[in-house]
Amino acid sequence: MRGSEPAGPVAGARRSTRIHVVSDVHGNTEALARAGDGADALICLGDLVLFLDYADHSRGIFPALFGKENASRIVALRTARRYEEARAFGRELWAGRDRNTEIIGAVRRQYAELFAAFPTPTYATYGNVDVPRLWPEYARPGTTVLDGERVEIGGRVFGFVGGGLRTPMNTPYEISDEEYAAKVEALGPVDVLCSHIPPEVPELTYDTVARRFERGSTALLEAIRTTRPRYALFGHVHQPLVRRMRIGTTECVNVGHFASTGTPWALTW
């Protein structure tokens, strides 16, 4: 099993702990409702919202508002890194409309379904496309939201860092490198470091389909090198060049693009 640590039978030993981890849910409510099956807890590393599906341009908030053809044009411009043209095209489409009201309304509808699908217990942090201010309205008892905070699960300490770093895409929860580093530092040593974005390692940040480097965090990389957690778990890069690698004693794992796989990554001990 991916992520499992072998353990020999020991008389009187406590039952093993099994955690399922997902990231980049992007509207896959049906699979999310099953993601905790057989696990003691579910961890979600963010990006619940589906704004625009780069594989299927008919899915998401943007095509629902403006149609598949316009969605395909935005994807083409962004993929070609013609960000200024993409922004200008977006402004043209939004002219005369209340952008904030329409987007937040659509996000609320997605959050109502997605948070209802979380099993108990769930430990979740934000992705870069999430809207943190809305989460308290939808997080039910049994769902713990963490950002720059720690929690103990099955005798191990898990630290959570949500959001992403600033990019030309200007997604809802992008913050400065300094603010992000402060959240990482606040965690201190942990057994499992959980974040939405990866550490700043080229093999982990390069998306082979989008053909670009996503932003990773140097603060995460430094924390891995200095505090040496057992695992560093993350998502964000949907089709990474490398899904798993070791940095020192830390196993770094991209837990997968849950929107397309519908399968959680499992960690047992």
CSV table of C-alpha atoms in Angstrom, one decimal:
chain,number,residue,atom,x,y,z
A,1,MET,CA,0.0,0.0,0.0
A,2,ARG,CA,1.3,3.4,-0.9
A,3,GLY,CA,2.5,5.3,2.2
A,4,SER,CA,2.2,2.4,4.6
A,5,GLU,CA,5.0,1.7,7.0
A,6,PRO,CA,5.7,-2.0,7.7
A,7,ALA,CA,5.3,-3.2,11.2
A,8,GLY,CA,5.7,-6.7,12.6
A,9,PRO,CA,3.1,-8.3,14.8
A,10,VAL,CA,3.7,-7.4,18.5
A,11,ALA,CA,1.6,-8.9,21.2
A,12,GLY,CA,-0.6,-6.3,22.9
A,13,ALA,CA,0.2,-3.6,20.3
A,14,ARG,CA,-2.5,-1.1,19.6
A,15,ARG,CA,-4.4,-1.2,16.4
A,16,SER,CA,-2.7,0.6,13.5
A,17,THR,CA,-3.9,4.0,12.3
A,18,ARG,CA,-4.9,4.6,8.8
A,19,ILE,CA,-5.2,8.1,7.3
A,20,HIS,CA,-6.5,9.0,3.8
A,21,VAL,CA,-5.2,12.1,2.2
A,22,VAL,CA,-6.7,14.0,-0.8
A,23,SER,CA,-5.9,17.3,-2.5
A,24,ASP,CA,-7.2,19.2,-5.5
A,25,VAL,CA,-10.8,17.9,-5.1
A,26,HIS,CA,-12.1,20.5,-7.6
A,27,GLY,CA,-15.8,19.7,-7.3
A,28,ASN,CA,-15.5,15.8,-7.2
A,29,THR,CA,-18.2,15.6,-4.5
A,30,GLU,CA,-19.2,12.0,-5.3
A,31,ALA,CA,-15.7,10.6,-4.8
A,32,LEU,CA,-15.1,12.8,-1.8
A,33,ALA,CA,-18.1,11.2,0.0
A,34,ARG,CA,-16.3,7.9,-0.2
A,35,ALA,CA,-12.7,9.1,0.4
A,36,GLY,CA,-12.8,8.3,4.2
A,37,ASP,CA,-14.0,4.8,3.8
A,38,GLY,CA,-11.9,2.4,5.9
A,39,ALA,CA,-9.8,5.2,7.4
A,40,ASP,CA,-9.6,6.7,10.9
A,41,ALA,CA,-9.5,10.2,9.5
A,42,LEU,CA,-9.5,12.1,6.2
A,43,ILE,CA,-7.0,14.9,5.5
A,44,CYS,CA,-7.9,17.4,2.7
A,45,LEU,CA,-5.1,19.6,1.4
A,46,GLY,CA,-7.4,22.1,-0.4
A,47,ASP,CA,-8.6,23.3,-3.7
A,48,LEU,CA,-12.2,22.2,-3.2
A,49,VAL,CA,-13.6,24.7,-5.8
A,50,LEU,CA,-13.8,24.0,-9.5
A,51,PHE,CA,-13.5,27.2,-11.3
A,52,LEU,CA,-12.3,25.9,-14.7
A,53,ASP,CA,-11.4,22.3,-15.7
A,54,TYR,CA,-8.3,22.4,-17.9
A,55,ALA,CA,-9.1,18.9,-19.2
A,56,ASP,CA,-12.8,19.4,-19.7
A,57,HIS,CA,-13.7,23.0,-20.6
A,58,SER,CA,-17.4,22.4,-20.1
A,59,ARG,CA,-17.0,22.0,-16.3
A,60,GLY,CA,-16.6,24.6,-13.6
A,61,ILE,CA,-17.9,28.0,-12.6
A,62,PHE,CA,-16.4,29.9,-15.6
A,63,PRO,CA,-18.0,27.8,-18.4
A,64,ALA,CA,-21.3,27.8,-16.5
A,65,LEU,CA,-21.3,31.6,-16.7
A,66,PHE,CA,-19.7,32.1,-20.1
A,67,GLY,CA,-19.9,28.8,-22.1
A,68,LYS,CA,-17.4,26.2,-23.2
A,69,GLU,CA,-16.0,28.2,-26.1
A,70,ASN,CA,-14.9,31.1,-24.0
A,71,ALA,CA,-13.5,28.7,-21.4
A,72,SER,CA,-11.4,27.1,-24.1
A,73,ARG,CA,-10.1,30.5,-25.2
A,74,ILE,CA,-9.1,31.4,-21.6
A,75,VAL,CA,-7.3,28.0,-21.2
A,76,ALA,CA,-5.4,28.5,-24.4
A,77,LEU,CA,-4.3,32.0,-23.4
A,78,ARG,CA,-3.2,30.9,-20.0
A,79,THR,CA,-1.4,27.8,-21.3
A,80,ALA,CA,0.5,30.0,-23.7
A,81,ARG,CA,1.4,32.3,-20.8
A,82,ARG,CA,-0.4,35.2,-22.4
A,83,TYR,CA,-1.7,36.3,-19.1
A,84,GLU,CA,-2.4,40.0,-20.0
A,85,GLU,CA,-4.5,38.9,-22.9
A,86,ALA,CA,-6.3,36.4,-20.7
A,87,ARG,CA,-7.1,39.1,-18.2
A,88,ALA,CA,-8.2,41.6,-20.9
A,89,PHE,CA,-10.5,38.9,-22.3
A,90,GLY,CA,-11.9,38.2,-18.8
A,91,ARG,CA,-12.6,41.9,-18.3
A,92,GLU,CA,-14.5,42.0,-21.6
A,93,LEU,CA,-16.7,39.0,-20.5
A,94,TRP,CA,-17.4,40.5,-17.1
A,95,ALA,CA,-18.3,43.9,-18.3
A,96,GLY,CA,-21.6,45.0,-16.8
A,97,ARG,CA,-21.8,42.0,-14.5
A,98,ASP,CA,-21.2,41.8,-10.7
A,99,ARG,CA,-18.2,39.5,-10.8
A,100,ASN,CA,-17.8,39.1,-7.0
A,101,THR,CA,-21.5,38.3,-6.4
A,102,GLU,CA,-21.8,35.7,-9.2
A,103,ILE,CA,-18.5,33.9,-8.3
A,104,ILE,CA,-19.1,33.8,-4.6
A,105,GLY,CA,-22.7,32.6,-5.2
A,106,ALA,CA,-21.3,29.7,-7.3
A,107,VAL,CA,-18.6,29.0,-4.7
A,108,ARG,CA,-21.1,28.8,-2.0
A,109,ARG,CA,-23.2,26.2,-3.9
A,110,GLN,CA,-20.1,24.1,-4.4
A,111,TYR,CA,-19.0,24.4,-0.7
A,112,ALA,CA,-22.5,23.4,0.5
A,113,GLU,CA,-22.1,20.1,-1.3
A,114,LEU,CA,-18.4,19.5,-0.7
A,115,PHE,CA,-18.4,20.2,3.0
A,116,ALA,CA,-21.5,18.0,3.5
A,117,ALA,CA,-19.5,15.1,1.9
A,118,PHE,CA,-16.6,15.3,4.4
A,119,PRO,CA,-16.6,12.3,6.8
A,120,THR,CA,-15.9,12.6,10.5
A,121,PRO,CA,-13.2,13.3,11.4
A,122,THR,CA,-11.7,15.5,8.6
A,123,TYR,CA,-8.7,17.8,8.9
A,124,ALA,CA,-8.6,20.3,6.1
A,125,THR,CA,-6.5,23.3,4.9
A,126,TYR,CA,-7.0,25.7,2.1
A,127,GLY,CA,-5.8,25.5,-1.5
A,128,ASN,CA,-4.9,28.5,-3.6
A,129,VAL,CA,-8.3,28.6,-5.3
A,130,ASP,CA,-10.3,28.4,-2.1
A,131,VAL,CA,-12.0,31.2,-0.3
A,132,PRO,CA,-11.1,30.9,3.4
A,133,ARG,CA,-13.5,33.4,4.7
A,134,LEU,CA,-16.4,31.2,3.6
A,135,TRP,CA,-15.2,28.0,5.3
A,136,PRO,CA,-16.5,28.7,8.8
A,137,GLU,CA,-20.0,28.8,7.3
A,138,TYR,CA,-19.8,25.3,5.9
A,139,ALA,CA,-17.4,23.4,8.2
A,140,ARG,CA,-19.6,21.1,10.3
A,141,PRO,CA,-18.7,19.5,13.6
A,142,GLY,CA,-16.2,16.8,12.8
A,143,THR,CA,-14.3,19.0,10.3
A,144,THR,CA,-11.3,20.8,11.7
A,145,VAL,CA,-9.8,23.6,9.6
A,146,LEU,CA,-6.1,24.2,10.2
A,147,ASP,CA,-3.7,26.8,8.7
A,148,GLY,CA,-0.3,27.3,10.3
A,149,GLU,CA,-1.5,25.0,13.1
A,150,ARG,CA,-0.8,21.5,14.4
A,151,VAL,CA,-2.9,18.6,15.5
A,152,GLU,CA,-2.2,15.1,16.9
A,153,ILE,CA,-3.6,12.1,15.0
A,154,GLY,CA,-2.9,8.6,16.2
A,155,GLY,CA,0.0,9.7,18.3
A,156,ARG,CA,1.7,11.7,15.5
A,157,VAL,CA,1.9,15.4,15.1
A,158,PHE,CA,0.6,16.8,11.8
A,159,GLY,CA,1.3,20.4,10.8
A,160,PHE,CA,-0.9,22.2,8.2
A,161,VAL,CA,0.0,25.2,5.9
A,162,GLY,CA,-2.7,26.3,3.5
A,163,GLY,CA,-2.9,28.5,0.4
A,164,GLY,CA,-0.4,29.3,-2.3
A,165,LEU,CA,2.1,31.9,-3.3
A,166,ARG,CA,1.5,34.8,-5.6
A,167,THR,CA,1.4,34.1,-9.3
A,168,PRO,CA,0.2,35.8,-12.5
A,169,MET,CA,-3.0,33.6,-12.2
A,170,ASN,CA,-4.1,35.7,-9.2
A,171,THR,CA,-6.1,32.9,-7.6
A,172,PRO,CA,-8.2,33.7,-4.4
A,173,TYR,CA,-5.8,32.5,-1.7
A,174,GLU,CA,-2.3,33.6,-2.8
A,175,ILE,CA,-0.1,35.2,-0.1
A,176,SER,CA,3.4,36.7,0.1
A,177,ASP,CA,6.4,34.5,0.6
A,178,GLU,CA,7.0,36.2,3.9
A,179,GLU,CA,3.4,35.4,5.2
A,180,TYR,CA,3.7,31.9,4.0
A,181,ALA,CA,7.1,31.4,5.7
A,182,ALA,CA,5.7,32.7,9.0
A,183,LYS,CA,3.0,30.0,8.9
A,184,VAL,CA,5.6,27.3,8.2
A,185,GLU,CA,7.8,28.5,11.1
A,186,ALA,CA,4.9,28.6,13.5
A,187,LEU,CA,4.5,24.8,13.2
A,188,GLY,CA,7.9,23.9,14.6
A,189,PRO,CA,8.9,20.2,14.3
A,190,VAL,CA,6.2,17.8,13.2
A,191,ASP,CA,5.9,14.2,12.1
A,192,VAL,CA,3.9,15.0,9.0
A,193,LEU,CA,4.1,18.3,7.2
A,194,CYS,CA,0.9,18.9,5.2
A,195,SER,CA,0.5,21.7,2.7
A,196,HIS,CA,-1.3,22.5,-0.5
A,197,ILE,CA,1.7,23.5,-2.6
A,198,PRO,CA,5.0,21.5,-2.8
A,199,PRO,CA,8.4,22.4,-1.5
A,200,GLU,CA,10.5,24.4,-4.1
A,201,VAL,CA,12.0,21.4,-5.9
A,202,PRO,CA,12.0,21.5,-9.7
A,203,GLU,CA,10.9,17.8,-10.1
A,204,LEU,CA,8.0,18.3,-7.7
A,205,THR,CA,6.8,21.7,-9.1
A,206,TYR,CA,6.9,21.0,-12.9
A,207,ASP,CA,3.6,20.1,-14.5
A,208,THR,CA,4.2,17.8,-17.5
A,209,VAL,CA,0.8,18.6,-19.2
A,210,ALA,CA,0.7,22.3,-18.5
A,211,ARG,CA,4.4,22.4,-19.4
A,212,ARG,CA,5.3,24.9,-16.7
A,213,PHE,CA,6.7,25.2,-13.2
A,214,GLU,CA,4.1,25.9,-10.5
A,215,ARG,CA,5.2,27.8,-7.5
A,216,GLY,CA,6.7,25.8,-4.7
A,217,SER,CA,7.8,27.1,-1.3
A,218,THR,CA,11.4,27.6,-0.2
A,219,ALA,CA,10.2,27.8,3.4
A,220,LEU,CA,8.7,24.3,3.2
A,221,LEU,CA,12.0,23.0,1.7
A,222,GLU,CA,14.0,24.6,4.5
A,223,ALA,CA,11.6,23.2,7.1
A,224,ILE,CA,12.0,19.7,5.6
A,225,ARG,CA,15.8,20.0,5.7
A,226,THR,CA,16.0,21.3,9.2
A,227,THR,CA,13.1,19.7,11.1
A,228,ARG,CA,13.1,16.4,9.1
A,229,PRO,CA,9.5,15.3,9.3
A,230,ARG,CA,8.7,11.7,8.4
A,231,TYR,CA,6.5,12.8,5.5
A,232,ALA,CA,5.8,16.0,3.6
A,233,LEU,CA,2.4,15.7,1.8
A,234,PHE,CA,1.0,18.1,-0.8
A,235,GLY,CA,-0.9,18.5,-4.0
A,236,HIS,CA,-1.4,21.5,-6.3
A,237,VAL,CA,0.7,20.2,-9.3
A,238,HIS,CA,-1.8,18.0,-11.1
A,239,GLN,CA,0.6,16.1,-13.4
A,240,PRO,CA,4.0,16.4,-11.7
A,241,LEU,CA,7.3,15.2,-13.2
A,242,VAL,CA,7.9,13.3,-10.0
A,243,ARG,CA,5.2,12.3,-7.6
A,244,ARG,CA,7.4,11.1,-4.8
A,245,MET,CA,11.0,11.7,-3.7
A,246,ARG,CA,13.1,11.7,-0.6
A,247,ILE,CA,14.8,14.8,0.8
A,248,GLY,CA,17.1,13.6,3.6
A,249,THR,CA,15.0,11.4,5.8
A,250,THR,CA,11.7,12.9,4.6
A,251,GLU,CA,9.4,11.2,2.1
A,252,CYS,CA,7.9,13.9,0.0
A,253,VAL,CA,4.6,12.8,-1.7
A,254,ASN,CA,2.3,14.5,-4.1
A,255,VAL,CA,-1.0,12.8,-3.0
A,256,GLY,CA,-2.6,13.1,-6.4
A,257,HIS,CA,-5.1,15.1,-8.4
A,258,PHE,CA,-8.2,13.8,-6.6
A,259,ALA,CA,-10.6,15.5,-9.1
A,260,SER,CA,-9.4,13.0,-11.8
A,261,THR,CA,-8.4,9.9,-9.8
A,262,GLY,CA,-11.1,9.9,-7.1
A,263,THR,CA,-8.7,7.8,-5.0
A,264,PRO,CA,-7.1,9.0,-1.7
A,265,TRP,CA,-3.5,8.4,-0.8
A,266,ALA,CA,-3.2,6.2,2.3
A,267,LEU,CA,-0.8,6.5,5.2
A,268,THR,CA,-0.8,3.8,7.9
A,269,TRP,CA,1.4,3.2,10.9
